């Protein structure tokens, strides 16, 4: 479960409200020997800004082709930097931990000691008990990150409504080598893992340890009668409850002993602040974040020519750079008198499925689909065990690379596919022939009664030669801080014109309201073009929600979320947050790199840099020779007993305040 219906969010109160929208327009075109001119984006404001603010990006993509061939991820300026940074962090942590004979513990996302902050969002559910925590080496006898490589059938959903992300993970696993590119570096012995994700049009790295939430209680927590079931034998209990990974609270791999699925889910949860932040979403968001791809969402009822859709889109599900997912609409359960999950021929509403393959065999068109639960399959025609699978069709199973059985994977005929599914989500990962550049800026959002208008911000771009072009207009990813991000949820669209012409060249296509991004794919002649964005607003919360809700919030968690919101919004050019520099620093912590630059490389006494810093402490170091008995003890500990061993010394540190 966990697939979010954007329309239902508007009816029941959106889960993703924001009143300071962030937008981006991304313009993509195939690489050429000629440069692409990008005139400066021009904000145009009418009247006084009232209410909310928005961030916007006009972008043109630009990779390094050699790296693109190697990486198979969307190549941007930040990709190589993120990869190098991730490898450096993992390498440094690995070296330090091995030197100190300890496993890595991530104090920024410590499931054992900081479980509430890692598990819950701003509004913890008191009915939910936080599970225990184990390292992967305590769960599996011989854990391995990959066993025979990652596969789509490995992914099994746990007790979290992130089917949209896990279906994206399963779809990405059909593209050889892609999962390995996201999982950049690791030391499985030390327990440190590094990943990269594409957030807000740039690559970021995430480092985690190997602690995971574990559902079975500890032996000591069992009731007396429960312990008696295991003959009061703790070793027997541990042996029976560990070893296969089925006790993992959240996602797991179907392959026993394999750990990549729960660990990449954990890294994605850390990226967004906590596990509960992953509850509900659309599959294309996960695919974009994993690959940097470009999404297009189509409603099956909008397809004009099903023959063209098969030939031009769905049949490319077999290509490693085209990934698909599907979902059913949210069914109204009021008439039934309950709100339980609705099953239609074995399929679940409000749930995301990944498309694995689409092939034509013996004159019929088939689509292979997977439920991230690893069970509960389609029961209609061509389902596993259905009457259609007569002996003359058995050879088709091999062509489809499908095995009959209750594993969550099933086959549908194309006609049933179109009749059954509501949203078809298609994400394309541009190859090295495409270039990209991204630009964020603020765009004002007007009060609720203000007309839905254009022209307050425009984006210009110039093509030096005819090109296939994709324009993407995006909101800032607010999943981390959605609980505090305002009273409105926004819906975007845009129209494209060529400079000097009055007829539009194209416009964004959208199937649903309030999506994170909208796109337009078209072939353009050389020339200068103008993108006109537009924002629509839907109220999702009442005025004063922050003051009312914050009474129940944990202020330490709130500080973390406020910091991330400020950092995310700060990527915009010409950002105007109405905060002073001193106020901004309240929510944006100074990085260690910046501190080192200020204190060690280019020392400064500017109090505005660190307005709350205590007086600096000067340390005076004195060394004294140890008494012979103490010296011999130290030498024995270090193992140095040669005559030329440097003299052991006791280091005494004294300090005084320098004002």
XYZ file of C-alpha atoms in Angstrom:
659
model
C 0.000 0.000 0.000
C 1.024 3.618 -0.103
C 0.339 4.800 -3.660
C -1.048 8.317 -3.337
C -3.986 9.445 -5.439
C -3.423 13.189 -6.060
C -7.117 13.799 -6.621
C -8.019 12.064 -3.374
C -5.553 14.263 -1.517
C -7.596 17.272 -2.566
C -10.829 15.662 -1.439
C -9.630 14.443 1.939
C -6.949 17.016 2.759
C -3.600 16.744 1.024
C -0.694 15.008 2.644
C 1.736 17.330 0.858
C 0.694 20.919 1.657
C 2.917 23.893 0.967
C 2.434 27.594 0.679
C 5.895 28.555 -0.555
C 6.130 26.601 -3.774
C 9.386 25.706 -5.385
C 9.361 25.283 -9.130
C 11.896 24.260 -11.672
C 11.826 24.230 -15.414
C 14.284 21.798 -16.911
C 15.029 21.977 -20.616
C 16.777 18.966 -22.112
C 18.163 18.458 -25.583
C 20.494 16.058 -27.365
C 24.177 16.883 -27.193
C 25.807 18.543 -30.184
C 29.130 20.115 -31.076
C 27.493 23.521 -30.941
C 26.904 25.172 -27.602
C 23.448 25.922 -26.242
C 22.860 29.506 -25.191
C 20.795 29.966 -22.047
C 19.733 33.567 -21.488
C 19.288 34.585 -17.887
C 15.901 33.726 -16.428
C 13.848 36.879 -15.956
C 11.403 37.177 -13.059
C 8.482 39.458 -13.763
C 6.326 40.471 -10.803
C 3.003 42.236 -10.922
C 2.048 44.152 -7.803
C 3.084 43.311 -4.245
C 3.864 39.743 -3.277
C 1.265 38.466 -0.873
C 1.087 35.111 0.897
C 3.291 32.370 -0.356
C 6.490 32.162 -2.397
C 7.647 29.711 -5.016
C 11.007 28.517 -6.298
C 11.538 27.902 -9.985
C 14.194 26.416 -12.208
C 14.894 26.894 -15.860
C 17.374 24.274 -16.923
C 19.294 22.763 -19.795
C 20.996 19.448 -19.114
C 24.745 18.911 -19.659
C 26.680 15.714 -18.826
C 30.139 14.427 -19.447
C 29.548 11.757 -22.097
C 32.421 9.502 -21.036
C 31.067 9.329 -17.499
C 27.525 8.764 -18.732
C 28.624 5.662 -20.605
C 30.163 4.351 -17.421
C 27.489 5.288 -14.891
C 24.109 4.848 -16.619
C 22.606 7.540 -14.410
C 21.520 10.999 -15.488
C 24.809 12.863 -15.650
C 24.893 16.357 -14.169
C 27.674 18.562 -12.888
C 27.083 17.258 -9.358
C 27.114 13.533 -10.178
C 30.852 12.984 -10.252
C 31.236 15.187 -7.168
C 28.574 13.197 -5.291
C 30.160 9.881 -6.278
C 33.635 10.995 -5.199
C 32.305 12.482 -1.972
C 30.382 9.298 -1.172
C 33.390 7.046 -1.800
C 35.637 9.313 0.271
C 33.248 9.266 3.239
C 32.828 5.490 3.175
C 36.578 4.968 2.807
C 37.406 7.298 5.690
C 34.789 5.756 7.993
C 35.943 2.245 7.095
C 39.565 3.095 7.849
C 38.764 4.742 11.185
C 36.482 1.921 12.342
C 38.975 -0.793 11.446
C 41.731 1.114 13.252
C 39.573 1.428 16.386
C 38.169 -2.131 16.129
C 34.545 -1.022 16.047
C 31.543 -1.064 13.768
C 30.168 2.114 12.295
C 27.324 3.821 14.142
C 25.616 6.668 12.302
C 24.773 9.200 15.011
C 22.759 11.230 12.488
C 20.351 8.308 11.950
C 20.862 6.022 14.939
C 17.976 3.552 15.003
C 18.961 2.108 18.378
C 19.600 5.253 20.432
C 17.414 7.712 18.518
C 14.659 5.371 17.376
C 11.702 7.745 17.771
C 13.256 10.443 15.592
C 14.250 7.917 12.913
C 10.916 6.088 12.912
C 8.266 8.819 13.240
C 7.579 12.134 11.566
C 6.296 15.228 13.370
C 3.145 13.471 14.607
C 4.041 10.095 16.169
C 1.262 7.516 16.281
C 0.927 6.524 19.961
C -0.645 3.208 18.949
C 2.519 2.130 17.138
C 5.275 0.474 19.148
C 8.781 1.105 17.861
C 10.344 -2.277 17.072
C 13.689 -3.547 18.268
C 16.911 -2.919 16.369
C 19.509 -5.387 15.082
C 22.538 -5.141 12.855
C 22.483 -7.225 9.699
C 25.211 -9.437 11.178
C 22.856 -10.230 14.077
C 20.034 -11.082 11.683
C 21.867 -13.214 9.132
C 24.575 -15.785 9.662
C 26.323 -14.796 6.430
C 24.830 -11.503 5.168
C 25.698 -10.309 1.678
C 24.692 -7.051 0.048
C 24.061 -8.755 -3.311
C 23.544 -12.467 -3.930
C 23.732 -13.168 -7.672
C 23.092 -9.473 -8.271
C 19.927 -7.433 -7.636
C 16.671 -8.584 -9.206
C 13.123 -7.270 -9.354
C 11.846 -10.353 -7.509
C 14.096 -9.552 -4.532
C 11.963 -6.631 -3.350
C 9.364 -7.430 -0.666
C 7.387 -4.707 1.118
C 7.206 -4.572 4.917
C 5.121 -2.633 7.444
C 5.486 0.712 5.677
C 3.284 2.260 2.992
C 6.151 2.825 0.561
C 4.973 0.508 -2.217
C 5.557 3.397 -4.640
C 9.274 3.468 -3.797
C 9.700 -0.310 -3.678
C 7.933 -0.707 -7.032
C 10.349 1.874 -8.418
C 13.214 -0.135 -6.940
C 11.858 -3.325 -8.502
C 11.486 -1.640 -11.894
C 14.998 -0.201 -11.712
C 16.360 -3.671 -10.977
C 15.206 -4.786 -14.445
C 17.792 -2.427 -15.916
C 21.167 -4.198 -15.575
C 23.726 -2.327 -13.527
C 21.453 0.506 -12.372
C 21.015 -0.570 -8.739
C 24.774 -1.040 -8.462
C 25.266 2.562 -9.596
C 22.995 3.907 -6.852
C 24.820 1.814 -4.234
C 28.148 3.582 -4.619
C 30.434 2.195 -1.899
C 30.312 -0.033 1.166
C 32.305 -1.925 3.776
C 30.034 -4.748 4.881
C 32.342 -5.819 7.714
C 32.398 -2.373 9.295
C 28.738 -1.787 8.396
C 28.988 1.446 6.389
C 27.105 2.016 3.125
C 27.021 4.965 0.721
C 24.255 5.767 -1.795
C 23.390 8.583 -4.190
C 19.908 9.941 -4.939
C 18.647 12.625 -7.305
C 16.781 15.263 -5.287
C 15.714 18.690 -6.536
C 17.603 18.291 -9.832
C 20.939 17.462 -8.228
C 22.712 14.359 -6.940
C 23.205 13.991 -3.181
C 25.009 11.300 -1.200
C 23.660 9.475 1.864
C 25.752 7.436 4.325
C 24.156 4.892 6.706
C 25.135 2.109 9.094
C 23.695 -1.433 9.067
C 21.162 -1.155 11.917
C 17.634 -2.195 10.925
C 14.281 -2.313 12.707
C 13.433 -5.864 13.788
C 9.877 -6.979 14.627
C 10.304 -10.073 16.869
C 10.655 -9.164 20.548
C 13.779 -9.926 22.497
C 13.723 -13.190 24.426
C 13.739 -11.231 27.686
C 10.543 -9.424 26.601
C 8.562 -12.658 26.180
C 5.937 -13.626 28.704
C 6.650 -16.650 30.856
C 4.295 -18.869 28.872
C 5.885 -17.680 25.614
C 9.346 -18.562 26.870
C 8.062 -22.007 27.791
C 7.096 -22.569 24.145
C 10.826 -22.446 23.418
C 11.654 -24.640 26.427
C 13.012 -21.515 28.117
C 15.967 -21.743 25.770
C 17.147 -18.314 24.589
C 19.528 -19.773 22.016
C 16.722 -21.839 20.505
C 14.455 -18.773 20.308
C 17.133 -16.673 18.620
C 17.927 -19.467 16.180
C 14.282 -19.834 15.153
C 13.513 -16.116 14.871
C 16.635 -14.972 13.038
C 18.515 -16.124 9.984
C 15.941 -15.602 7.218
C 15.199 -11.883 7.425
C 11.441 -12.325 7.639
C 11.487 -10.554 10.979
C 12.627 -7.301 9.374
C 10.035 -4.670 10.191
C 10.241 -2.866 6.868
C 11.326 -3.996 3.393
C 13.428 -7.107 2.877
C 14.868 -9.219 0.103
C 13.162 -12.420 -0.949
C 16.652 -13.929 -1.207
C 17.730 -15.137 2.225
C 20.776 -13.314 3.551
C 20.655 -10.496 0.974
C 20.633 -6.971 2.421
C 20.516 -4.399 -0.398
C 16.733 -3.916 -0.257
C 16.344 -2.912 3.428
C 19.531 -0.847 3.357
C 18.639 1.246 0.312
C 15.178 1.786 1.838
C 16.886 2.970 5.034
C 19.115 5.375 3.093
C 16.042 6.792 1.323
C 14.294 7.191 4.702
C 17.315 9.068 6.066
C 17.267 11.324 2.991
C 13.712 12.329 3.956
C 14.179 12.478 7.726
C 12.459 9.291 8.922
C 10.715 6.114 7.781
C 7.179 7.463 8.162
C 7.925 10.204 5.626
C 7.919 7.490 2.938
C 4.275 6.618 3.531
C 2.346 7.423 0.346
C 3.633 8.637 -2.992
C 3.714 7.977 -6.715
C 6.077 5.504 -8.305
C 7.531 8.008 -10.771
C 8.875 10.037 -7.833
C 10.901 7.059 -6.675
C 12.204 6.352 -10.178
C 13.225 9.976 -10.665
C 15.020 9.990 -7.316
C 16.840 6.736 -8.063
C 17.878 7.469 -11.637
C 17.483 11.173 -12.373
C 15.052 10.250 -15.141
C 12.206 12.216 -16.727
C 8.636 11.122 -16.007
C 5.437 11.126 -18.018
C 2.149 10.056 -16.434
C -0.695 8.886 -18.653
C -4.254 7.980 -17.760
C -5.373 4.900 -19.653
C -8.616 6.708 -20.507
C -6.602 9.457 -22.249
C -4.882 7.130 -24.730
C -6.090 8.012 -28.216
C -4.542 5.139 -30.190
C -3.685 1.989 -28.225
C -1.646 0.650 -31.161
C 0.614 3.702 -31.117
C 0.899 3.587 -27.333
C 2.152 -0.001 -27.513
C 4.612 0.643 -30.333
C 5.912 4.015 -29.176
C 5.858 3.588 -25.402
C 4.937 0.384 -23.571
C 6.915 -1.985 -25.810
C 10.027 -0.084 -24.686
C 9.570 -1.489 -21.179
C 12.195 -4.029 -22.250
C 14.777 -1.252 -22.734
C 16.948 -0.573 -19.713
C 16.408 3.186 -20.010
C 12.583 3.043 -20.014
C 10.864 2.115 -16.754
C 7.115 1.780 -16.150
C 4.715 1.479 -13.242
C 0.934 1.264 -12.902
C -1.729 1.799 -10.264
C -5.479 1.551 -9.753
C -7.668 4.474 -8.705
C -8.714 4.877 -5.098
C -12.150 3.284 -4.761
C -14.869 4.964 -2.719
C -15.622 2.590 0.152
C -18.348 4.726 1.768
C -21.126 2.727 0.105
C -19.616 -0.482 1.469
C -19.624 0.948 4.955
C -15.949 0.299 5.645
C -12.570 1.651 4.626
C -10.799 -1.646 4.077
C -8.582 -2.348 1.099
C -10.460 -3.063 -2.118
C -9.347 -6.064 -4.183
C -10.357 -6.191 -7.848
C -9.500 -9.529 -9.465
C -6.660 -9.900 -7.010
C -5.349 -6.357 -7.515
C -5.225 -3.729 -4.767
C -6.334 -0.120 -5.002
C -4.121 2.690 -3.630
C -1.131 0.521 -4.483
C 1.813 0.709 -6.903
C 2.920 -2.071 -9.263
C 6.027 -2.213 -11.444
C 5.979 -3.207 -15.111
C 8.831 -5.625 -15.796
C 8.402 -6.584 -19.458
C 6.097 -6.071 -22.452
C 6.362 -8.504 -25.370
C 4.388 -9.747 -28.348
C 4.245 -13.555 -28.545
C 2.280 -15.687 -31.023
C 0.225 -12.709 -32.123
C -0.755 -11.621 -28.610
C 0.653 -8.774 -26.557
C 1.564 -9.508 -22.964
C 2.696 -7.355 -20.043
C 4.532 -8.810 -17.024
C 3.784 -6.923 -13.782
C 4.898 -7.303 -10.162
C 3.303 -6.549 -6.797
C 5.993 -5.397 -4.294
C 4.267 -7.470 -1.619
C 5.667 -10.570 -3.311
C 2.131 -12.033 -3.322
C -1.496 -11.146 -4.223
C -1.640 -11.366 -8.001
C -4.035 -10.709 -10.860
C -6.680 -13.464 -11.059
C -8.100 -12.625 -14.495
C -7.183 -14.030 -17.940
C -3.578 -15.235 -18.264
C -3.092 -15.146 -14.501
C -0.982 -17.883 -12.930
C -2.917 -21.131 -13.182
C -5.679 -19.724 -15.413
C -7.323 -21.766 -18.160
C -5.552 -19.751 -20.875
C -2.224 -21.447 -20.088
C -2.743 -24.536 -22.221
C 0.276 -26.636 -23.303
C 0.528 -24.806 -26.616
C 1.266 -21.581 -24.708
C 3.859 -22.954 -22.275
C 6.753 -21.867 -24.483
C 5.524 -18.272 -24.144
C 6.385 -18.396 -20.443
C 10.039 -18.747 -21.382
C 9.828 -15.818 -23.800
C 8.255 -13.712 -21.064
C 10.809 -14.962 -18.520
C 7.896 -15.774 -16.221
C 7.445 -18.620 -13.745
C 3.986 -19.588 -12.514
C 3.604 -19.304 -8.741
C 2.500 -17.003 -5.923
C 5.486 -14.637 -5.990
C 3.722 -11.364 -6.801
C 4.633 -11.520 -10.513
C 1.879 -12.052 -13.086
C 0.977 -11.710 -16.773
C -1.800 -9.648 -18.358
C -2.856 -9.323 -21.963
C -2.460 -5.782 -23.303
C -6.213 -5.242 -23.736
C -6.844 -6.196 -20.094
C -3.912 -4.011 -19.093
C -5.559 -0.924 -20.613
C -8.987 -1.801 -19.216
C -7.681 -2.388 -15.696
C -5.055 0.196 -14.805
C -5.740 3.876 -14.160
C -2.323 5.587 -14.169
C 0.586 4.451 -16.333
C 3.837 6.019 -15.156
C 6.758 6.110 -17.592
C 10.242 7.298 -16.618
C 12.972 7.695 -19.236
C 16.618 7.887 -18.205
C 18.445 10.119 -20.719
C 21.665 8.669 -22.102
C 24.950 10.462 -22.772
C 23.599 12.167 -25.900
C 21.495 14.469 -23.697
C 22.657 17.547 -21.823
C 21.144 19.142 -18.755
C 21.417 22.266 -16.651
C 19.137 23.207 -13.791
C 18.118 26.581 -12.331
C 15.950 27.271 -9.310
C 14.316 30.586 -8.385
C 11.413 31.872 -6.374
C 8.042 32.426 -7.940
C 5.312 34.165 -5.948
C 2.086 32.305 -5.276
C -0.940 34.525 -4.851
C -3.757 34.352 -2.284
C -6.544 31.835 -2.834
C -8.851 34.381 -4.487
C -6.187 35.596 -6.940
C -6.671 34.662 -10.631
C -4.780 31.679 -12.038
C -2.388 33.705 -14.171
C 0.884 33.592 -16.119
C 3.763 35.981 -16.732
C 5.031 36.557 -13.189
C 8.084 34.447 -14.016
C 9.281 33.388 -17.462
C 12.125 31.154 -18.627
C 14.081 31.733 -21.845
C 16.282 29.223 -23.626
C 17.951 29.110 -27.030
C 18.599 26.096 -29.272
C 21.494 26.420 -31.706
C 20.137 23.615 -33.927
C 16.953 21.515 -34.246
C 16.687 19.198 -31.231
C 14.439 16.757 -29.419
C 13.645 18.616 -26.235
C 12.071 17.791 -22.883
C 10.940 20.568 -20.571
C 10.237 19.705 -16.937
C 8.607 22.083 -14.471
C 8.997 20.839 -10.897
C 8.094 21.712 -7.358
C 10.651 21.396 -4.613
C 10.615 17.943 -3.003
C 8.987 18.724 0.350
C 8.567 15.157 1.626
C 11.047 15.826 4.454
C 9.190 18.887 5.764
C 5.634 18.447 4.477
C 4.234 18.643 8.025
C 5.282 22.299 8.327
C 5.197 23.479 4.726
C 2.154 25.673 4.674
C -1.566 25.709 4.064
C -1.687 25.134 0.314
C -0.908 22.351 -2.106
C 0.030 23.461 -5.610
C -0.642 22.303 -9.133
C 1.684 23.316 -11.977
C 1.464 23.676 -15.729
C 3.233 25.654 -18.449
C 3.014 26.651 -22.097
C 5.922 27.065 -24.534
C 6.273 29.772 -27.227
C 8.935 30.579 -29.778
C 10.171 34.150 -29.533
C 8.341 36.367 -32.030
C 5.468 33.933 -32.650
C 1.964 33.946 -31.201
C 1.100 30.269 -31.634
C 2.209 27.959 -28.782
C 4.814 25.323 -29.597
C 3.595 22.992 -26.867
C 2.330 22.732 -23.327
C 2.726 20.468 -20.340
C 0.576 17.381 -20.191
C -0.821 16.289 -16.862
C -3.181 13.495 -15.910
C -3.702 14.529 -12.294
C -3.510 17.664 -10.201
C -0.781 18.510 -7.712
C 1.980 16.358 -9.176
C 5.579 17.067 -8.220
C 6.518 17.762 -11.845
C 4.947 18.219 -15.270
C 6.666 17.708 -18.613
C 6.521 18.396 -22.315
C 8.379 16.322 -24.963
C 8.707 17.779 -28.458
C 11.068 18.414 -31.353
C 12.029 22.068 -31.755
C 13.748 24.083 -34.468
C 16.722 26.292 -33.704
C 15.751 29.562 -32.055
C 14.844 31.273 -28.812
C 11.956 29.939 -26.724
C 9.972 31.181 -23.745
C 8.359 29.030 -21.030
C 5.371 30.524 -19.167
C 4.624 28.662 -15.892
C 1.365 28.847 -13.985
C 0.463 27.806 -10.439
C -2.936 26.776 -9.116
C -3.565 26.604 -5.369
C -5.697 24.342 -3.183
C -6.107 25.020 0.510
C -5.266 21.982 2.600
C -5.044 23.440 6.110
C -6.641 26.166 8.153
C -4.904 29.387 9.123
C -2.870 28.940 12.293
C -2.288 25.221 11.774
C 1.383 25.566 12.752
C 0.669 27.062 16.184
C -2.034 24.486 16.914
C -0.079 21.452 15.729
C 3.264 22.493 17.191
C 1.927 22.062 20.723
C 2.305 18.312 20.244
C 5.586 18.358 18.305
C 8.974 17.337 19.590
C 11.113 20.475 19.374
C 14.284 18.554 18.596
C 12.558 16.958 15.612
C 11.069 20.315 14.641
C 14.528 21.884 14.626
C 15.758 19.164 12.273
C 12.820 19.640 9.903
C 13.085 23.442 9.915
C 16.769 23.174 9.071
C 16.096 20.909 6.105
C 13.318 23.162 4.823
C 15.603 26.208 4.962
C 18.444 24.349 3.269
C 16.164 23.059 0.505
C 14.756 26.499 -0.236
C 18.192 28.086 -0.234
C 19.072 26.470 -3.587
C 16.952 29.058 -5.385
C 18.548 32.017 -7.127
C 17.400 35.424 -5.896
C 15.835 33.683 -2.926
C 13.864 36.009 -0.650
C 12.909 34.278 2.563
C 12.262 37.508 4.498
C 14.815 36.299 7.035
C 17.911 38.136 8.176
C 21.290 36.442 7.853
C 21.272 35.914 11.606
C 17.834 34.282 11.447
C 18.886 32.042 8.571
C 21.836 30.791 10.569
C 19.405 29.755 13.269
C 18.077 27.092 10.904
C 21.151 26.315 8.763
C 24.046 24.746 10.616
C 27.583 25.577 9.546
C 29.273 22.634 7.831
C 32.515 21.238 9.223
C 34.234 22.141 5.952
C 33.161 25.768 6.401
C 34.337 25.805 10.021
C 37.765 24.500 8.981
C 38.017 27.113 6.239
C 37.152 29.890 8.694
C 39.416 28.748 11.544
C 42.365 26.946 9.970
C 42.722 27.975 6.331
C 41.542 31.597 6.390
C 41.082 32.544 10.071
C 38.510 35.226 10.782
C 37.340 37.048 13.874
C 34.073 38.057 12.287
C 31.486 37.484 14.984
C 28.732 37.526 12.380
C 29.998 34.165 11.139
C 29.537 32.555 14.564
C 27.433 35.005 16.600
C 26.905 32.553 19.479
C 30.424 31.128 19.694
C 31.977 31.021 23.163
C 35.411 32.623 23.613
C 38.183 30.692 21.896
C 40.285 28.399 24.082
C 44.082 28.349 23.654
C 45.605 25.016 24.582
C 49.101 24.797 26.027
C 50.634 21.346 25.580
C 53.191 20.018 28.085
C 54.908 16.674 27.755
C 56.390 14.880 30.706
C 58.291 11.624 30.736
C 56.352 8.865 32.404
C 57.765 7.059 35.410
C 59.440 3.824 34.384
C 56.583 1.663 35.663
C 53.968 3.672 33.770
C 56.151 3.740 30.681
C 56.526 -0.020 30.650
C 52.767 -0.455 30.981
C 52.153 1.798 28.007
C 54.793 0.055 25.953
C 53.243 -3.304 26.733
C 49.869 -2.094 25.584
C 51.195 -0.727 22.314
C 53.455 -3.698 21.735
C 56.551 -1.479 21.352
C 59.437 -3.017 23.282
C 62.447 -2.180 21.106
C 65.327 -0.034 22.365
C 64.751 2.635 19.738
C 61.088 3.083 20.609
C 60.237 6.794 21.084
C 59.862 7.848 24.703
C 56.268 7.503 25.917
C 54.955 10.764 27.270
C 52.040 11.904 29.348
C 50.275 14.751 27.579
C 48.830 17.382 29.886
C 46.489 19.943 28.342
C 45.871 23.252 30.060
C 43.828 26.083 28.658
C 42.770 29.636 29.216
C 40.065 31.732 27.616
C 41.178 34.261 25.031
C 38.740 37.147 24.851
